[in-house]
Amino acid sequence: MSVRVVAKREFASLFRTPIGFLLIGVTLLLNALQLNAVAMGTGDRPSTVVLETFLLNAAFVTEVLAVVLSTRLVLAPTSSPLLLSAPVRPWTLALGGYLASLSFLAIATLASLYLPALILAYGKVSLGHVAAGYAGTLLVGAACLGIGAAVASGTRHPIVALVTTATIIGVFELSFYVAGVASLEWRPWLRALAPVWNHHESFRRGIVQLSDVVYLLSVAAVGVYAAGRSIGERRQR
């Protein structure tokens, strides 16, 4: 069984029940609400500020979606006795399940593109700015899913995976503020942990920085690697 087969099957399973459609609907609703209630403010903000605020909040919505999808990573390949005993490499299971969830997250996130299109229609922002912002949002989602995959592969309980993943991501984000009161030598390291507050900032300003891309992809890769190792260890028990 190849990565493609595992990913295709797990992706399709997300739409066999109303849960997948419900998650997409809730994601769209949250992004629409935050655009109108938070990003637009009183309606007199410059279009660029509205877009940057929308992208910031959209990144947090994507983080929440990634946390929820981490429970799916428990329910799908890593907790199935059949898959754990099947002649499939642990990395295939880990990467296939991860790619399925990442594809779903990308669809749910990109479905909200009509919202910044409204800003384009009534204001002055560039398509490149929107593209960079969404690229950063998807990378944040990929990193958070990597964390979720690593956590989910080590537990059989979806709620444990959800709470643990949310806690780790929350600590990463809060480290940005902890850096403000930490000693000087620790500040750069603490700030560097925050996926949204630190590494998404350039994207929501319309700038793609290689260092941010490398960090977010590295977190995703380490998470999938840890998931593969965990699945392999569980097979040997």
Short mmCIF file of C-alpha atoms in Angstrom, two decimals:
data_model
loop_
_atom_site.label_atom_id
_atom_site.label_comp_id
_atom_site.label_asym_id
_atom_site.label_seq_id
_atom_site.Cartn_x
_atom_site.Cartn_y
_atom_site.Cartn_z
CA MET A 1 0.00 0.00 0.00
CA SER A 2 1.48 3.33 -1.09
CA VAL A 3 1.30 6.75 0.54
CA ARG A 4 -1.08 7.84 -2.19
CA VAL A 5 -3.49 4.98 -1.48
CA VAL A 6 -3.48 5.64 2.27
CA ALA A 7 -3.93 9.38 1.78
CA LYS A 8 -6.73 8.92 -0.75
CA ARG A 9 -8.63 6.52 1.48
CA GLU A 10 -8.27 8.64 4.61
CA PHE A 11 -9.20 11.81 2.73
CA ALA A 12 -12.34 10.16 1.32
CA SER A 13 -13.32 8.95 4.80
CA LEU A 14 -13.52 12.57 5.96
CA PHE A 15 -16.50 13.08 3.65
CA ARG A 16 -18.33 9.82 4.37
CA THR A 17 -20.01 11.47 7.35
CA PRO A 18 -21.35 15.02 7.85
CA ILE A 19 -18.37 15.82 10.12
CA GLY A 20 -16.12 16.83 7.21
CA PHE A 21 -18.71 19.17 5.71
CA LEU A 22 -19.49 20.53 9.18
CA LEU A 23 -15.82 21.37 9.81
CA ILE A 24 -15.56 23.22 6.50
CA GLY A 25 -18.78 25.08 7.25
CA VAL A 26 -17.64 26.11 10.71
CA THR A 27 -14.26 27.24 9.35
CA LEU A 28 -15.96 29.41 6.74
CA LEU A 29 -18.36 30.82 9.34
CA LEU A 30 -15.56 31.72 11.76
CA ASN A 31 -13.55 33.45 9.04
CA ALA A 32 -16.59 35.37 7.82
CA LEU A 33 -17.42 36.48 11.36
CA GLN A 34 -13.88 37.55 12.17
CA LEU A 35 -13.65 39.55 8.94
CA ASN A 36 -16.85 41.48 9.63
CA ALA A 37 -16.66 41.74 13.41
CA VAL A 38 -12.91 42.12 13.98
CA ALA A 39 -10.87 42.83 10.86
CA MET A 40 -13.15 45.49 9.41
CA GLY A 41 -13.57 47.22 12.76
CA THR A 42 -15.64 50.37 12.43
CA GLY A 43 -15.30 50.30 8.66
CA ASP A 44 -12.80 53.16 8.37
CA ARG A 45 -9.62 51.08 8.44
CA PRO A 46 -7.27 51.03 5.43
CA SER A 47 -7.76 47.97 3.23
CA THR A 48 -4.23 46.73 3.97
CA VAL A 49 -4.88 46.76 7.72
CA VAL A 50 -8.16 44.92 7.23
CA LEU A 51 -6.44 42.25 5.16
CA GLU A 52 -3.55 41.81 7.62
CA THR A 53 -5.96 41.50 10.54
CA PHE A 54 -8.08 39.01 8.61
CA LEU A 55 -5.04 36.90 7.76
CA LEU A 56 -3.86 36.92 11.38
CA ASN A 57 -7.21 35.68 12.63
CA ALA A 58 -7.49 33.19 9.76
CA ALA A 59 -4.18 31.68 10.85
CA PHE A 60 -5.57 31.12 14.33
CA VAL A 61 -8.73 29.56 12.86
CA THR A 62 -6.50 27.23 10.86
CA GLU A 63 -4.59 26.32 14.02
CA VAL A 64 -7.86 25.36 15.70
CA LEU A 65 -8.86 23.28 12.68
CA ALA A 66 -5.49 21.50 12.78
CA VAL A 67 -6.03 20.68 16.45
CA VAL A 68 -9.46 19.21 15.70
CA LEU A 69 -8.05 17.19 12.80
CA SER A 70 -5.44 15.73 15.14
CA THR A 71 -8.26 13.67 16.66
CA ARG A 72 -8.90 12.27 13.20
CA LEU A 73 -5.29 11.14 12.99
CA VAL A 74 -5.97 9.02 16.08
CA LEU A 75 -9.19 7.56 14.73
CA ALA A 76 -7.74 6.76 11.32
CA PRO A 77 -4.46 5.02 10.56
CA THR A 78 -2.67 4.97 13.89
CA SER A 79 -5.42 3.37 15.98
CA SER A 80 -6.61 0.76 13.49
CA PRO A 81 -5.47 -2.77 14.46
CA LEU A 82 -5.80 -3.86 10.83
CA LEU A 83 -3.50 -1.13 9.56
CA LEU A 84 -1.04 -1.58 12.39
CA SER A 85 -0.70 -5.26 11.45
CA ALA A 86 -0.82 -4.77 7.67
CA PRO A 87 2.39 -5.02 5.59
CA VAL A 88 2.63 -1.25 5.26
CA ARG A 89 5.64 0.79 6.34
CA PRO A 90 5.04 3.05 9.37
CA TRP A 91 6.21 6.07 7.36
CA THR A 92 3.56 5.28 4.72
CA LEU A 93 0.82 5.27 7.34
CA ALA A 94 2.09 8.42 9.03
CA LEU A 95 2.64 10.39 5.83
CA GLY A 96 -0.57 9.16 4.19
CA GLY A 97 -2.73 10.14 7.15
CA TYR A 98 -0.93 13.48 7.45
CA LEU A 99 -1.36 14.34 3.76
CA ALA A 100 -5.06 13.45 3.90
CA SER A 101 -5.62 15.82 6.82
CA LEU A 102 -3.45 18.51 5.20
CA SER A 103 -5.46 18.29 1.97
CA PHE A 104 -8.68 18.68 3.92
CA LEU A 105 -7.26 21.63 5.86
CA ALA A 106 -6.17 23.27 2.59
CA ILE A 107 -9.66 22.93 1.10
CA ALA A 108 -11.32 24.35 4.23
CA THR A 109 -8.86 27.27 4.31
CA LEU A 110 -8.87 28.09 0.61
CA ALA A 111 -12.67 27.98 0.54
CA SER A 112 -12.57 31.34 2.34
CA LEU A 113 -10.72 33.07 -0.50
CA TYR A 114 -13.93 34.85 -1.44
CA LEU A 115 -13.59 36.91 1.76
CA PRO A 116 -10.36 38.74 0.86
CA ALA A 117 -11.84 39.03 -2.63
CA LEU A 118 -14.44 41.31 -1.05
CA ILE A 119 -11.63 43.47 0.27
CA LEU A 120 -10.13 43.56 -3.22
CA ALA A 121 -13.48 44.63 -4.64
CA TYR A 122 -13.88 47.58 -2.31
CA GLY A 123 -10.31 48.47 -1.43
CA LYS A 124 -6.74 48.52 -2.65
CA VAL A 125 -4.74 45.39 -1.87
CA SER A 126 -2.68 43.26 -4.22
CA LEU A 127 -3.27 39.68 -5.26
CA GLY A 128 0.32 38.94 -4.24
CA HIS A 129 -0.45 40.09 -0.70
CA VAL A 130 -3.44 37.74 -0.52
CA ALA A 131 -1.43 34.86 -2.02
CA ALA A 132 1.44 35.33 0.45
CA GLY A 133 -0.97 35.53 3.36
CA TYR A 134 -2.74 32.32 2.43
CA ALA A 135 0.54 30.55 1.77
CA GLY A 136 1.66 31.42 5.28
CA THR A 137 -1.67 30.32 6.73
CA LEU A 138 -1.39 26.93 5.02
CA LEU A 139 2.18 26.53 6.26
CA VAL A 140 1.04 27.28 9.81
CA GLY A 141 -1.63 24.62 9.36
CA ALA A 142 0.97 22.16 8.06
CA ALA A 143 3.20 22.78 11.09
CA CYS A 144 0.34 22.38 13.56
CA LEU A 145 -0.80 19.19 11.84
CA GLY A 146 2.75 17.88 12.19
CA ILE A 147 2.54 18.47 15.93
CA GLY A 148 -0.87 16.81 15.96
CA ALA A 149 0.42 13.78 14.03
CA ALA A 150 3.28 13.29 16.50
CA VAL A 151 0.91 13.48 19.46
CA ALA A 152 -1.86 11.38 17.90
CA SER A 153 0.47 8.53 16.97
CA GLY A 154 1.29 8.03 20.63
CA THR A 155 -2.25 7.77 21.99
CA ARG A 156 -5.46 5.88 21.28
CA HIS A 157 -7.70 8.56 22.76
CA PRO A 158 -8.89 11.44 20.51
CA ILE A 159 -9.61 13.77 23.43
CA VAL A 160 -6.10 13.25 24.80
CA ALA A 161 -4.68 14.04 21.36
CA LEU A 162 -6.83 17.17 21.08
CA VAL A 163 -5.96 18.53 24.52
CA THR A 164 -2.26 17.70 24.24
CA THR A 165 -1.92 19.17 20.74
CA ALA A 166 -3.79 22.31 21.77
CA THR A 167 -1.58 22.68 24.84
CA ILE A 168 1.67 22.36 22.88
CA ILE A 169 0.56 24.84 20.22
CA GLY A 170 -0.74 27.20 22.92
CA VAL A 171 2.60 27.09 24.73
CA PHE A 172 4.41 27.80 21.47
CA GLU A 173 2.26 30.86 20.82
CA LEU A 174 2.46 32.13 24.40
CA SER A 175 6.24 31.84 24.30
CA PHE A 176 6.21 34.93 22.07
CA TYR A 177 4.90 36.96 25.02
CA VAL A 178 7.02 35.17 27.59
CA ALA A 179 10.03 36.33 25.57
CA GLY A 180 9.18 39.89 26.55
CA VAL A 181 9.99 39.22 30.20
CA ALA A 182 12.71 36.60 29.68
CA SER A 183 16.44 37.24 29.79
CA LEU A 184 18.03 38.63 26.64
CA GLU A 185 19.74 35.41 25.59
CA TRP A 186 16.45 33.49 25.66
CA ARG A 187 14.24 36.03 23.87
CA PRO A 188 15.12 35.08 20.25
CA TRP A 189 14.61 31.38 20.98
CA LEU A 190 11.28 31.86 22.70
CA ARG A 191 9.95 34.15 19.98
CA ALA A 192 11.07 31.69 17.33
CA LEU A 193 8.69 29.02 18.64
CA ALA A 194 5.45 30.90 17.86
CA PRO A 195 4.01 29.76 14.49
CA VAL A 196 1.50 32.61 14.12
CA TRP A 197 2.80 35.49 16.21
CA ASN A 198 6.32 35.20 14.82
CA HIS A 199 6.53 33.15 11.62
CA HIS A 200 3.22 34.23 10.10
CA GLU A 201 3.88 37.95 10.50
CA SER A 202 5.84 38.36 7.27
CA PHE A 203 3.25 36.44 5.26
CA ARG A 204 0.33 38.56 6.42
CA ARG A 205 2.30 41.62 5.35
CA GLY A 206 2.66 40.15 1.87
CA ILE A 207 6.29 39.04 2.27
CA VAL A 208 7.57 35.48 1.97
CA GLN A 209 10.69 34.94 4.09
CA LEU A 210 12.68 31.76 3.58
CA SER A 211 13.46 31.44 7.30
CA ASP A 212 9.74 31.28 8.13
CA VAL A 213 9.07 28.74 5.38
CA VAL A 214 11.94 26.55 6.60
CA TYR A 215 10.81 26.70 10.23
CA LEU A 216 7.18 25.78 9.54
CA LEU A 217 8.08 22.99 7.12
CA SER A 218 10.67 21.67 9.57
CA VAL A 219 8.07 21.44 12.34
CA ALA A 220 5.77 19.55 9.97
CA ALA A 221 8.55 17.18 8.87
CA VAL A 222 9.70 16.46 12.43
CA GLY A 223 6.11 15.77 13.45
CA VAL A 224 5.55 13.26 10.64
CA TYR A 225 8.90 11.63 11.38
CA ALA A 226 7.99 11.27 15.06
CA ALA A 227 4.60 9.82 14.06
CA GLY A 228 6.27 7.22 11.85
CA ARG A 229 8.67 6.24 14.62
CA SER A 230 5.81 5.96 17.10
CA ILE A 231 3.74 3.75 14.80
CA GLY A 232 6.75 1.51 14.20
CA GLU A 233 7.34 1.13 17.95
CA ARG A 234 3.69 0.27 18.55
CA ARG A 235 3.90 -2.47 15.92
CA GLN A 236 6.77 -4.06 17.77
CA ARG A 237 4.91 -4.29 21.07
#
